[in-house]
Coordinates of C-alpha atoms in Angstrom, one line a residue:
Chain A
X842 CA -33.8 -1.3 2.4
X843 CA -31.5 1.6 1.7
X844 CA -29.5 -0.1 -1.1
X845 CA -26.6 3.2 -1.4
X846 CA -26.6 3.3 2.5
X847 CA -26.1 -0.3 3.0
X848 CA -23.1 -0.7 -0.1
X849 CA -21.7 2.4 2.0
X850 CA -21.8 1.1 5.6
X851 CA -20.5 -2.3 4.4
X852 CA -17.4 -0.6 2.5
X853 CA -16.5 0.9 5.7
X854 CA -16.7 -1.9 7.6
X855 CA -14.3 -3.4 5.2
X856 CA -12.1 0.2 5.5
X857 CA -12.3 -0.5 9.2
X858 CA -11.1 -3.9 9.3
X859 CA -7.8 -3.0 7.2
X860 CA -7.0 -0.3 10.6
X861 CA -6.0 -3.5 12.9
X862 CA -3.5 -4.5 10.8
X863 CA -2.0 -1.2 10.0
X864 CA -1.7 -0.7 13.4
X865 CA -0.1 -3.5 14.2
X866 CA 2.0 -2.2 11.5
X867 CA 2.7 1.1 13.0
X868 CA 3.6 -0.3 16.0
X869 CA 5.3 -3.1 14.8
X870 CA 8.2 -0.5 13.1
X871 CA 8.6 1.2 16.6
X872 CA 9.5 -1.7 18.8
X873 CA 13.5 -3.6 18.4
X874 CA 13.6 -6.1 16.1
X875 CA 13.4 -9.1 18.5
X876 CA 9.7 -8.3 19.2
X877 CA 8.3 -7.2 16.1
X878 CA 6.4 -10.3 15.5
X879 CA 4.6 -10.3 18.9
X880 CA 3.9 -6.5 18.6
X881 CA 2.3 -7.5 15.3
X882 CA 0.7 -10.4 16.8
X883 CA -0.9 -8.3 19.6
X884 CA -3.0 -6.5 17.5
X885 CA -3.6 -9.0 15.1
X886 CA -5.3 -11.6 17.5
X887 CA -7.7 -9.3 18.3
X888 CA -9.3 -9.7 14.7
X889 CA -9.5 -13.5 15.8
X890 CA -10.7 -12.9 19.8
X891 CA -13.1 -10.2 18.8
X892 CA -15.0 -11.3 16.0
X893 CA -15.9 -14.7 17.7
X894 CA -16.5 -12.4 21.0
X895 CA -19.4 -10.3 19.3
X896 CA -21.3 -12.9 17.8
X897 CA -21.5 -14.5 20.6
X898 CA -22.6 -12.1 23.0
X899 CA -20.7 -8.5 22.2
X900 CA -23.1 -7.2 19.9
X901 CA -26.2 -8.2 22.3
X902 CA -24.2 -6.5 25.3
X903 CA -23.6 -3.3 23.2
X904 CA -26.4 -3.0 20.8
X905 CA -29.4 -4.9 22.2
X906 CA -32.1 -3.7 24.6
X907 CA -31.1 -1.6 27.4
X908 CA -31.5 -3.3 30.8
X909 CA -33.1 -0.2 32.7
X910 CA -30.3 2.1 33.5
X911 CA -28.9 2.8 30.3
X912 CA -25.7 1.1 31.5
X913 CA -25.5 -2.5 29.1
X914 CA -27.8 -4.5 26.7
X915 CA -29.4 -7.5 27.8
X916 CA -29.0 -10.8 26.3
X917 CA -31.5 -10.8 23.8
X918 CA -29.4 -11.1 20.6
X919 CA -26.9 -13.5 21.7
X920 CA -25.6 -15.5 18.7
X921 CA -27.1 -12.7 16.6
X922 CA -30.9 -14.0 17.3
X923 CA -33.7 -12.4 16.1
X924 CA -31.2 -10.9 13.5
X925 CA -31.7 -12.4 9.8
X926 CA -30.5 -11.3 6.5
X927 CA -34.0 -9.4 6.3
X928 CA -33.8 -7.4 9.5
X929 CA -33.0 -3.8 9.3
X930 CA -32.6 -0.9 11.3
X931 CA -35.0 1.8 11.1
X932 CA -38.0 0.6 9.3
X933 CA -38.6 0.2 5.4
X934 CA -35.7 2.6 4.9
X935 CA -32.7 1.6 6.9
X936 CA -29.9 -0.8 6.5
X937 CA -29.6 -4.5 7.4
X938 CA -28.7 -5.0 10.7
X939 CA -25.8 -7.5 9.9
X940 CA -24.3 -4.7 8.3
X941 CA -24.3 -2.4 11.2
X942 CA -23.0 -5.1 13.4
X943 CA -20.0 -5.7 11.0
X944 CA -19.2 -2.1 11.1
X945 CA -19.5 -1.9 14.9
X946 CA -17.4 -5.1 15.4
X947 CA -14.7 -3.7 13.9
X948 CA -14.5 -0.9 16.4
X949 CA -14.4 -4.0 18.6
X950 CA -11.6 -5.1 17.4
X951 CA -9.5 -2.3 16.9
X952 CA -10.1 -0.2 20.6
X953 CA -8.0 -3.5 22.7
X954 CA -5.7 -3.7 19.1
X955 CA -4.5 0.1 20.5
X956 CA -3.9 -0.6 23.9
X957 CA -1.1 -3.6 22.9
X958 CA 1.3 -0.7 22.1
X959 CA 1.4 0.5 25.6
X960 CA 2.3 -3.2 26.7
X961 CA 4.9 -4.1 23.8
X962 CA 8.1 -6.4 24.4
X963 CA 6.8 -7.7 27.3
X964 CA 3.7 -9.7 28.4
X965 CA 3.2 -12.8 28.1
X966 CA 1.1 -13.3 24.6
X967 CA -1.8 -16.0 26.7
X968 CA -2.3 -13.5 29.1
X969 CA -2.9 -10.8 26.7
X970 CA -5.2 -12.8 24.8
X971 CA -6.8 -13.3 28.2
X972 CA -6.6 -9.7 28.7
X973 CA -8.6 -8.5 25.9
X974 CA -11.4 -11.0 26.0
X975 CA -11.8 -10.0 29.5
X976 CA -11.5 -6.0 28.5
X977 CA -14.0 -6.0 25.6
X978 CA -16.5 -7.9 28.0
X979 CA -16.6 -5.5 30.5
X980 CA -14.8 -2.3 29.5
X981 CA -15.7 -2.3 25.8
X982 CA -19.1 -3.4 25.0
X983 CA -21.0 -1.4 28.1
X984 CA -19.3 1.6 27.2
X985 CA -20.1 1.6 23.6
X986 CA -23.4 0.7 24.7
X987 CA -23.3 3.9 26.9
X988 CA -22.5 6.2 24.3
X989 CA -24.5 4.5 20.8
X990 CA -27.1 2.7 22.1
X991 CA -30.1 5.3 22.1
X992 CA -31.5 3.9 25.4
X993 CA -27.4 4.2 26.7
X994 CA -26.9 7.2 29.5
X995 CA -23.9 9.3 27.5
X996 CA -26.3 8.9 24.6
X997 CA -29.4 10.5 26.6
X998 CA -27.3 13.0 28.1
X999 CA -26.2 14.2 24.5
X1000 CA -22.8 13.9 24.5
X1001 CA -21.5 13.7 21.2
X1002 CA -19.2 11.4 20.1
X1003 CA -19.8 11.1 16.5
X1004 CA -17.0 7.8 15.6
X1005 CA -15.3 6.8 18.7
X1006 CA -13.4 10.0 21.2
X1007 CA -15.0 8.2 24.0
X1008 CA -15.3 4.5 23.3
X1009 CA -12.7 4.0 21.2
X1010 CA -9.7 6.3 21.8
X1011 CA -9.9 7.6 25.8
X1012 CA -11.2 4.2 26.7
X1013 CA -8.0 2.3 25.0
X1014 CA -5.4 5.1 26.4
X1015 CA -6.9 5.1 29.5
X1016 CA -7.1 1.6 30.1
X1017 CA -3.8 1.0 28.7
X1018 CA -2.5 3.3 31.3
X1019 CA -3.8 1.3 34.1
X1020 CA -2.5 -2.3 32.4
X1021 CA 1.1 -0.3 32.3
X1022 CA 0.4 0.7 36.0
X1023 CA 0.0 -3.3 36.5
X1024 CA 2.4 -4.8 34.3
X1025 CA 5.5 -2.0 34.8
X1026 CA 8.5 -1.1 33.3
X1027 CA 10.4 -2.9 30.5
X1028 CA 13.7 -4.3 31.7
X1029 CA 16.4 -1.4 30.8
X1030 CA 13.8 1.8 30.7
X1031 CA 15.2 4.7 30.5
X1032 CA 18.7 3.0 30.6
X1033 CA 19.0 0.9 27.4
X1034 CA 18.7 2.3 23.7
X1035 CA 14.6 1.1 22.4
X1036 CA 14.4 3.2 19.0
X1037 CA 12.4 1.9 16.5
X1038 CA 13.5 -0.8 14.2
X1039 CA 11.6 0.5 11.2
X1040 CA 10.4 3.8 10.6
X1041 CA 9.0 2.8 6.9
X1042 CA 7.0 0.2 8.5
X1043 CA 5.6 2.9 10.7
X1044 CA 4.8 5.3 7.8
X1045 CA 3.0 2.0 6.0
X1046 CA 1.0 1.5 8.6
X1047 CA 0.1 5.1 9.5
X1048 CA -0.9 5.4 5.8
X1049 CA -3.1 2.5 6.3
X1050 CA -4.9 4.1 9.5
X1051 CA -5.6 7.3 7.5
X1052 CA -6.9 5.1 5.2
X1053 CA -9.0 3.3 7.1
X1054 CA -10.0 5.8 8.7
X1055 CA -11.8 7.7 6.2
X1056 CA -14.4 4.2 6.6
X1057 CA -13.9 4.9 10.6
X1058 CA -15.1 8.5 10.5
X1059 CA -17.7 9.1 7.8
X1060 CA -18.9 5.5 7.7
X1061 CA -20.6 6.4 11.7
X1062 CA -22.6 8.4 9.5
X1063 CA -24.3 5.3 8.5
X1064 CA -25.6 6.9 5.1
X1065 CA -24.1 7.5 2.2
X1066 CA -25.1 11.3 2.6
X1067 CA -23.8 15.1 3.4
X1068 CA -22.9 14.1 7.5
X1069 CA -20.7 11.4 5.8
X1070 CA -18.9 13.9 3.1
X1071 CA -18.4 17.1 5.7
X1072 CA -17.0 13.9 8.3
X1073 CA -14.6 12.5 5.6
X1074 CA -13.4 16.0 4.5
X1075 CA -12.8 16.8 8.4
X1076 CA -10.9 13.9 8.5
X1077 CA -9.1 14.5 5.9
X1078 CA -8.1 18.2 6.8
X1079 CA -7.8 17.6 10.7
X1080 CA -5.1 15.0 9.9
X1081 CA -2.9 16.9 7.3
X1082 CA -2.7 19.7 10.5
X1083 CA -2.2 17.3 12.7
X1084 CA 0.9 16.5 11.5
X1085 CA 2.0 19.8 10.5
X1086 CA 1.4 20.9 13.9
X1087 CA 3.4 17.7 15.7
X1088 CA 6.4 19.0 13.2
X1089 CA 6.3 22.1 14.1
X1090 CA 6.7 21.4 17.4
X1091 CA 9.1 19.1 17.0
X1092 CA 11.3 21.2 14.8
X1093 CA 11.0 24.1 17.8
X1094 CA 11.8 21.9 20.5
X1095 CA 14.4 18.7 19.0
X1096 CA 15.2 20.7 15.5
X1097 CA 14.3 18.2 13.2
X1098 CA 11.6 17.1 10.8
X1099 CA 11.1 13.8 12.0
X1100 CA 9.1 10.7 10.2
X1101 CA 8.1 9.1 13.6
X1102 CA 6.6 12.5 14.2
X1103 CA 4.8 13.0 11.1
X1104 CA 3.2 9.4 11.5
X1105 CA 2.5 10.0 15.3
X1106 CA 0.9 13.8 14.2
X1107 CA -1.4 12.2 11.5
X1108 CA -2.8 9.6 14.1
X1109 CA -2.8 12.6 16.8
X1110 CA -4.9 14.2 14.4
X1111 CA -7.2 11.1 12.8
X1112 CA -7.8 10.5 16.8
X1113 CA -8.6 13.8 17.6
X1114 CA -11.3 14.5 14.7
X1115 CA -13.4 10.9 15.5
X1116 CA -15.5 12.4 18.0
X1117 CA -16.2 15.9 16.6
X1118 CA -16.0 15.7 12.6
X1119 CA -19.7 15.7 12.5
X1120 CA -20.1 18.5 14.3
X1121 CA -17.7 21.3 13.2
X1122 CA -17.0 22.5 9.5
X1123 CA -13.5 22.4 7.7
X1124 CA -11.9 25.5 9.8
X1125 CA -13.1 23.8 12.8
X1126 CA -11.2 20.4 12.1
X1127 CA -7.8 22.0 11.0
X1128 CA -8.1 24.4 14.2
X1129 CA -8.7 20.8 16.2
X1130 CA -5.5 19.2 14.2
X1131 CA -3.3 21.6 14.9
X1132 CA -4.1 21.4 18.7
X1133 CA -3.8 17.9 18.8
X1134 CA -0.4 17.6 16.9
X1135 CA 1.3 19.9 18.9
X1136 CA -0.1 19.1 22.3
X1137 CA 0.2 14.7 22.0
X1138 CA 4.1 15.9 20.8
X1139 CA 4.4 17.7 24.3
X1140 CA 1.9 15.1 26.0
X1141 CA 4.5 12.1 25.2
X1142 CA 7.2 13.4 26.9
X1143 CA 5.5 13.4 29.9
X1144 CA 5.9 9.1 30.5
X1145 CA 9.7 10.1 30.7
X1146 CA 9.1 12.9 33.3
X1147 CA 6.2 10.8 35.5
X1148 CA 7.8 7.5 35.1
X1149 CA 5.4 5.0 33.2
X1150 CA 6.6 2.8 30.8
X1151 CA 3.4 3.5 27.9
X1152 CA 6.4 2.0 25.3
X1153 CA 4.2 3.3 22.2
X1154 CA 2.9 6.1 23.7
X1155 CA -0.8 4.9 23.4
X1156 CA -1.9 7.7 26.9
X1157 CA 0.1 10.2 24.4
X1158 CA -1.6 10.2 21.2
X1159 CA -5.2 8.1 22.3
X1160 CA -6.0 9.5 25.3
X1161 CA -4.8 13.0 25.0
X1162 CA -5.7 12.9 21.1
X1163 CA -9.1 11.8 22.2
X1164 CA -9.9 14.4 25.0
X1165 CA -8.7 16.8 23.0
X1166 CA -10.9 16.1 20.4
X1167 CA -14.2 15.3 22.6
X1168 CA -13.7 18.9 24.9
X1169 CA -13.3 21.2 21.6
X1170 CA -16.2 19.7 19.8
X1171 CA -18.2 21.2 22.7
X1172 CA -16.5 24.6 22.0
X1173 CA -16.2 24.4 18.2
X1174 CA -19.5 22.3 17.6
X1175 CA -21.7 24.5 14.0
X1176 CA -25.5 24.4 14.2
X1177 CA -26.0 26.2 17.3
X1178 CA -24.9 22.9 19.5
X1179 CA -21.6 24.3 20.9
X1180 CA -21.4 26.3 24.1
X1181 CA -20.6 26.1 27.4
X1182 CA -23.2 23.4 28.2
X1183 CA -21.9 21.3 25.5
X1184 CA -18.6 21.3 26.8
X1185 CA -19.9 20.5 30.5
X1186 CA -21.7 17.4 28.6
X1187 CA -18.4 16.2 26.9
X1188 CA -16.7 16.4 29.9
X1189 CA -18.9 14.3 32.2
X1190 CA -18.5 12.0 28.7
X1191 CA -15.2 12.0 28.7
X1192 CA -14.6 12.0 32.5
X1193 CA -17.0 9.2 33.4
X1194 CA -15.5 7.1 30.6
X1195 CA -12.2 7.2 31.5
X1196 CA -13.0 6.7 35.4
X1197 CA -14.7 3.5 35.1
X1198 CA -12.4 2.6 32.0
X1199 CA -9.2 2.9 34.0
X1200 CA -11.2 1.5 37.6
X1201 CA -12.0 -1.5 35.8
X1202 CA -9.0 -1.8 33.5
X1203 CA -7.0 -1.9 36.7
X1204 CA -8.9 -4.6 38.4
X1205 CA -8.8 -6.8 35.3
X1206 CA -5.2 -6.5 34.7
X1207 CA -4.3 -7.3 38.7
X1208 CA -6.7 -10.4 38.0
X1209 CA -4.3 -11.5 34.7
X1210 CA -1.4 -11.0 36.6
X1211 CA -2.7 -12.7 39.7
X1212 CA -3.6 -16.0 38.4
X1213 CA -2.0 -16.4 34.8
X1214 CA 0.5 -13.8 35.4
X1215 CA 0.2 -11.3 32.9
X1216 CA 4.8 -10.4 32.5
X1217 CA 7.1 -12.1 30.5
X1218 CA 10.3 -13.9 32.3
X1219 CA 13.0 -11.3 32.6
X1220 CA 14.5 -13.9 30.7
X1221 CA 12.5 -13.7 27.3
X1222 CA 12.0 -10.5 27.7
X1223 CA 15.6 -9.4 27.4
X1224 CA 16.2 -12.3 24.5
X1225 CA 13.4 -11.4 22.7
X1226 CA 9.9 -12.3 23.4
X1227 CA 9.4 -13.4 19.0
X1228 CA 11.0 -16.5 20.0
X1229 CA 10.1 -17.2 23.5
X1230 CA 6.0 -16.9 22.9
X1231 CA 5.9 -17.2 18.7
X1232 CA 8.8 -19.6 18.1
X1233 CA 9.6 -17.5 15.1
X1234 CA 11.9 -14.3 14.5
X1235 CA 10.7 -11.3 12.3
X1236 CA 14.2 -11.2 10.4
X1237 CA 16.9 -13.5 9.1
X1238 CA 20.1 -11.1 8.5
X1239 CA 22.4 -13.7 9.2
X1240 CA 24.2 -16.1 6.5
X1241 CA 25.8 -18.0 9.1
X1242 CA 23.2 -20.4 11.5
X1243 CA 19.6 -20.5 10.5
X1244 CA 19.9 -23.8 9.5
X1245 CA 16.4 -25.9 9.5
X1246 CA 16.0 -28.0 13.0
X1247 CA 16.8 -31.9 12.5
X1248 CA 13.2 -33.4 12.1
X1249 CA 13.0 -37.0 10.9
X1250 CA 12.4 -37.3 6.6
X1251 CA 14.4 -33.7 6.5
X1252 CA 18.3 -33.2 6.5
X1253 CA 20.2 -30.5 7.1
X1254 CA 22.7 -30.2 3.8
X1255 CA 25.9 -30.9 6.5
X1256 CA 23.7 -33.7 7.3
X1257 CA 23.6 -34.7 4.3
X1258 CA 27.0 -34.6 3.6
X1259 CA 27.9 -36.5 6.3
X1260 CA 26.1 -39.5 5.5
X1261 CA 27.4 -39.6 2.0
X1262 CA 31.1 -39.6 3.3
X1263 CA 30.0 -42.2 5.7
X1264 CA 29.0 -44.9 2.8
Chain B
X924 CA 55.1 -9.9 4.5
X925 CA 52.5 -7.6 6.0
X926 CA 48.6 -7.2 6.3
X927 CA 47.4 -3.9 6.0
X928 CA 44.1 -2.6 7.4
X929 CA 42.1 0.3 6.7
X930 CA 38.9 1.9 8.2
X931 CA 37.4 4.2 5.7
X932 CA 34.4 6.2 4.8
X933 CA 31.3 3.5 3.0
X934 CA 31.0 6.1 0.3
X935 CA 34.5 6.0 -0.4
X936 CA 35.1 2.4 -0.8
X937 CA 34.8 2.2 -4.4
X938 CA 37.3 5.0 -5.1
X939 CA 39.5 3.3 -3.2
X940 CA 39.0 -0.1 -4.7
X941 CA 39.3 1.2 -8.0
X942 CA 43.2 2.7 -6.6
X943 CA 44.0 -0.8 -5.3
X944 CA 43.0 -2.6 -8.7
X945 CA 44.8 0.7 -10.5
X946 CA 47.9 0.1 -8.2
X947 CA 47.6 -4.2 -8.4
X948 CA 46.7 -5.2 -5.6
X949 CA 45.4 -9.0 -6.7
X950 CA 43.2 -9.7 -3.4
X951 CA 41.2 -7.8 -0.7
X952 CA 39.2 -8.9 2.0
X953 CA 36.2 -6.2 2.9
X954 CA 34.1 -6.2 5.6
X955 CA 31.3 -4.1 7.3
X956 CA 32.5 -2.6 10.6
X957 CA 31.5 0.1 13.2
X958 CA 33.3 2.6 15.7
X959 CA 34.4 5.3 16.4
X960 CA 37.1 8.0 16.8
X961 CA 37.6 11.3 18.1
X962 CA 34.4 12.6 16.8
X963 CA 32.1 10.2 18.9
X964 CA 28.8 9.5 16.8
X965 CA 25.5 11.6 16.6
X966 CA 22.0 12.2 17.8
X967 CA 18.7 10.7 16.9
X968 CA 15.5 11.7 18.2
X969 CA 12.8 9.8 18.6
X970 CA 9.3 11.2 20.0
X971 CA 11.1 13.8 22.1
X972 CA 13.6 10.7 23.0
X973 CA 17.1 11.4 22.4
X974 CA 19.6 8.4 21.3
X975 CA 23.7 8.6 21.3
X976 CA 24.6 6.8 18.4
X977 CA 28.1 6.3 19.3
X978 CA 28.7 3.7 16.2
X979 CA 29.3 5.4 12.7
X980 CA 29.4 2.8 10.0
X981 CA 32.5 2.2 8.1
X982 CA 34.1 0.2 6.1
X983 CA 37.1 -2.0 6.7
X984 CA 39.8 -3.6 3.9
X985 CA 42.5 -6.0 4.9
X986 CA 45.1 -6.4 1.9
X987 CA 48.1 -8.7 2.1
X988 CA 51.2 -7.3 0.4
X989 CA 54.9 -7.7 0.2
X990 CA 57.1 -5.7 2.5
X991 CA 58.5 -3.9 -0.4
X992 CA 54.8 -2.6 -1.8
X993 CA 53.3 -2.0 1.7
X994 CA 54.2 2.0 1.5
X995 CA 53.2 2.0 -1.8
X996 CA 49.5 0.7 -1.3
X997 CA 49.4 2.5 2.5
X998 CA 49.9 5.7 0.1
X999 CA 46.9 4.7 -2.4
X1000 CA 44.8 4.0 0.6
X1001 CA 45.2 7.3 2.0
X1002 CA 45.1 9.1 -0.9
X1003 CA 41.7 7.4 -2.2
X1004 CA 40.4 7.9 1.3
X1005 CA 40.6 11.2 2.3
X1006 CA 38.1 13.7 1.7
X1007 CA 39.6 16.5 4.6
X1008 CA 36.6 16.2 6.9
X1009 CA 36.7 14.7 10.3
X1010 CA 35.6 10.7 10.5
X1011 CA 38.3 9.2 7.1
X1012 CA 39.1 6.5 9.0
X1013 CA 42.6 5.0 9.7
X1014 CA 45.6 2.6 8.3
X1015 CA 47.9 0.3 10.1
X1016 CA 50.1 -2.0 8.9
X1017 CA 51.5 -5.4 11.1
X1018 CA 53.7 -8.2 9.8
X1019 CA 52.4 -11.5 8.6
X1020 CA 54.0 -14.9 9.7
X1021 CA 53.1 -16.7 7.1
X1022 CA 50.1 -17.1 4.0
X1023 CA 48.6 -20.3 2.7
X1024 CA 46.5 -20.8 -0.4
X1025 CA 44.2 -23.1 0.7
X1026 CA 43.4 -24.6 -3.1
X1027 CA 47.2 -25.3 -3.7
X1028 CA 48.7 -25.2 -0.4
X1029 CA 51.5 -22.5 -2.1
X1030 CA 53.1 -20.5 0.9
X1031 CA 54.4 -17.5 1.5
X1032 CA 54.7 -14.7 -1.0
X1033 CA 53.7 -17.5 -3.5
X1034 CA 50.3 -17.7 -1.8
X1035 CA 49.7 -13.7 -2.6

């Protein structure tokens, strides 16, 4: 056993894990303040769904044996059989096993976490749940199957997706795209004000995902080695131009330096370098930042232009952020890999992905909507979903109210009070 | 007896309690309030998404004074308030029927 390799890869995983709850985070800050809970929540749950999800049969469907066509894994490590403390990937010199599936689950958990942003104030939190165990099972764990699994067809056709441009970050925007399709507009789009109720909790959280990320990007490396360094610096560099690049063209175009748009560039850009840090050197990366930052800026405009209620802008910064990044890794790509032929490979990649992403997305969310029904009541929706589905509210600013519900052995103080003047 | 209430700038609330307490005025009553006048409010941007803020925060102080001060602190108010640029806020002044102070029942001016 790799003892540096293995302390590595189990770092990360724990660098990963920290991303679902900054995201919930920086999406939590951009919704109004009567559904920051369930915008947190959304995310969150899928540290709980997820985990339980792989043991059971994610990991086998992703990581184990390929049935024939390079399409799925069979069944042959469900409830992690055959996988002990002792087992490890690659003969005498790899790492344990357990500690690549912890570092894979989190990938897990975090690609449905992405697509609750798209969905925010207003589905019903069951049916989400129900949403994402059903996504993962079909959507998630074949495609990262595809793409990592040796035996997987995107694999064999050598497309190169170093951390996640296909399976993580087109195949949450996509998808997310067609649950919007389903689910529709919140109540008052386009009419009533929706800015964010927090910008600092936005910033928090995008500090966390860069973060995290650093675990996300060179910890695919799976070594504690020189593809790891070269992918953190990328990371590193392709995210500070990121956001220069979304200010810049936000400066041009609305004539202000904004902090949404910083934190939005920096993701723009973190998403962007996944696929292709690997495979391009420093110039590379900050040429792929730039791109990205400025173009998600001018891609999330577009939701207001074609009508689609993506409230977060998850097809914005994920989908375009992640094309982006998995076309210009076939054009940038060091080492004699990039070319013409490289970029027809990423596209098929990134094409076939997000064709049977958004097919099956579709179908899945038509399914929720059909028998649990996936929308909130117009009701709960307009007083605030926080209390309707969590029975809690993110904020008390008020003084007045707030007292605690009569339950018997506890008083309210007028209560109280009351009684006293009684005797 | 009359109330007088002004809308004023947040960052020039102090100044202009400091006048009051200066002038002796005993009692104000301040509370957090938004509007706005002739100037409308502004523009935020969020994403590319643009947001009328028509609500500028201000600041609003009710004092309760004797007919025979009510110019006087009107004046102080102004004074304190102004700083030339568009948005100072306003002062009105309407007459009070009557004051009660609750802890000793005293009415009228007695109650000031």
């Amino acid at each position: 056993m790799n003892g540096a390799d293995t302390a590595f890869v189990l770092i990360s995983a724990a660098l990963v894990m920290l991303m679902t709850p900054a995201l919930a985070f920086f999406y939590g800050g951009m919704v109004r303040v009567k559904s920051a809970l369930n915008m947190l929540m959304m995310s969150f749950i899928s540290l709980g769904i997820v985990s339980v999800l792989w043991v059971l049969f994610g990991y086998s469907l992703a990581f184990g044996d390929d049935i024939g066509a390079g399409l799925l894994g069979d069944l042959g490590h469900v409830g992690f059989k055959g996988i002990t403390p002792e087992t490890l990937t690659g003969g005498k010199e790899g790492i344990p096993v357990l500690a690549f599936a912890l570092f894979q689950l989190m990938f897990a958990v975090i690609t449905p976490a992405l697509m609750s942003g798209a969905l925010a104030d207003r589905v019903k939190f069951s049916a989400w749940s129900l949403f994402i165990t059903l996504w993962v099972t079909v959507v998630y764990f074949p495609v990262a199957h595809w793409v990592w699994q040796e035996d997987g067809w995107l694999f064999k056709l050598k497309v190169i997706d170093f951390a996640g441009g296909t399976a993580v970050h087109i195949n949450a925007g996509i998808g997310a795209l067609a649950a919007v399709l389903v689910v529709g507009k919140r109540v008052g789009f386009k009419k009533d004000p929706m800015r964010p109720h927090s910008l600092p909790l936005v910033m928090l959280g995008a500090g966390l995902l860069w973060f995290g990320w650093f675990g996300f990007n060179a910890g695919s490396a799976l070594a504690a080695n020189g593809v790891a360094a070269n992918m953190a610096m990328n990371t590193q560099v392709a995210t500070g131009a990121a956001m220069l690049g979304w200010l810049a063209y936000e400066r041009v175009r609305h004539g202000a330096f904004t902090t949404l748009g910083a934190a939005s560039g920096a993701v723009a850009g973190l998403v962007a370098i996944t696929p292709s840090g690997a495979a391009v050197n420093a110039f590379g990366a900050i040429l792929i930042g730039l791109v990205a930052g400025a173009v998600c800026s001018w891609a999330v405009s577009w939701k207001f232009r074609l009508g689609f209620d993506d409230s977060l802008d998850v097809v914005g910064v994920h989908l375009v952020g992640g094309v982006i990044g998995t076309l210009l890794v076939g054009l940038l790509a060091t080492g004699g890999v990039g070319g013409l032929t490289q970029l027809g490979r990423q596209a098929a990649g990134a094409f076939s992905v997000m064709a049977y992403s958004f097919a099956v997305s579709w179908l899945l969310a038509k399914l929720v909507d059909k028998t649990v029904g996936f929308r909130a009541s117009e009701d709960d929706e307009v007083s605030g979903i926080d209390q309707a589905f969590h029975a809690e509210t993110a904020y008390d600013f008020s003084a007045v109210g707030g007292a605690p519900a009569s339950r018997s052995g506890h008083q309210t103080p007028a209560q109280h009070l009351t009684k006293k003047v009684d005797a | 007896m009359k109330l007088i209430t002004a809308i004023i700038k947040t960052h020039q609330f102090d100044a202009v309690k400091a006048a009051l307490q200066a002038f002796g005025v005993r009692g104000l009553t301040v509370t957090e309030a938004s509007g706005y006048g002739r100037q409308r409010g502004h523009t935020e941007v969020y994403r590319g998404a643009e947001y009328t803020i028509d609500l500028v925060p201000k600041i609003r102080i009710e004092v309760l004074a004797e007919d025979a001060d009510t110019d006087d602190i009107v004046d102080v108010v102004v004074k304190t308030a102004r700083t030339g640029k568009i948005g100072d806020g306003k002062v009105w002044v309407v007459p009070v029927e009557t004051v009660v102070r609750v802890r000793t029942d005293e009415r009228g001016p007695d109650a000031l």
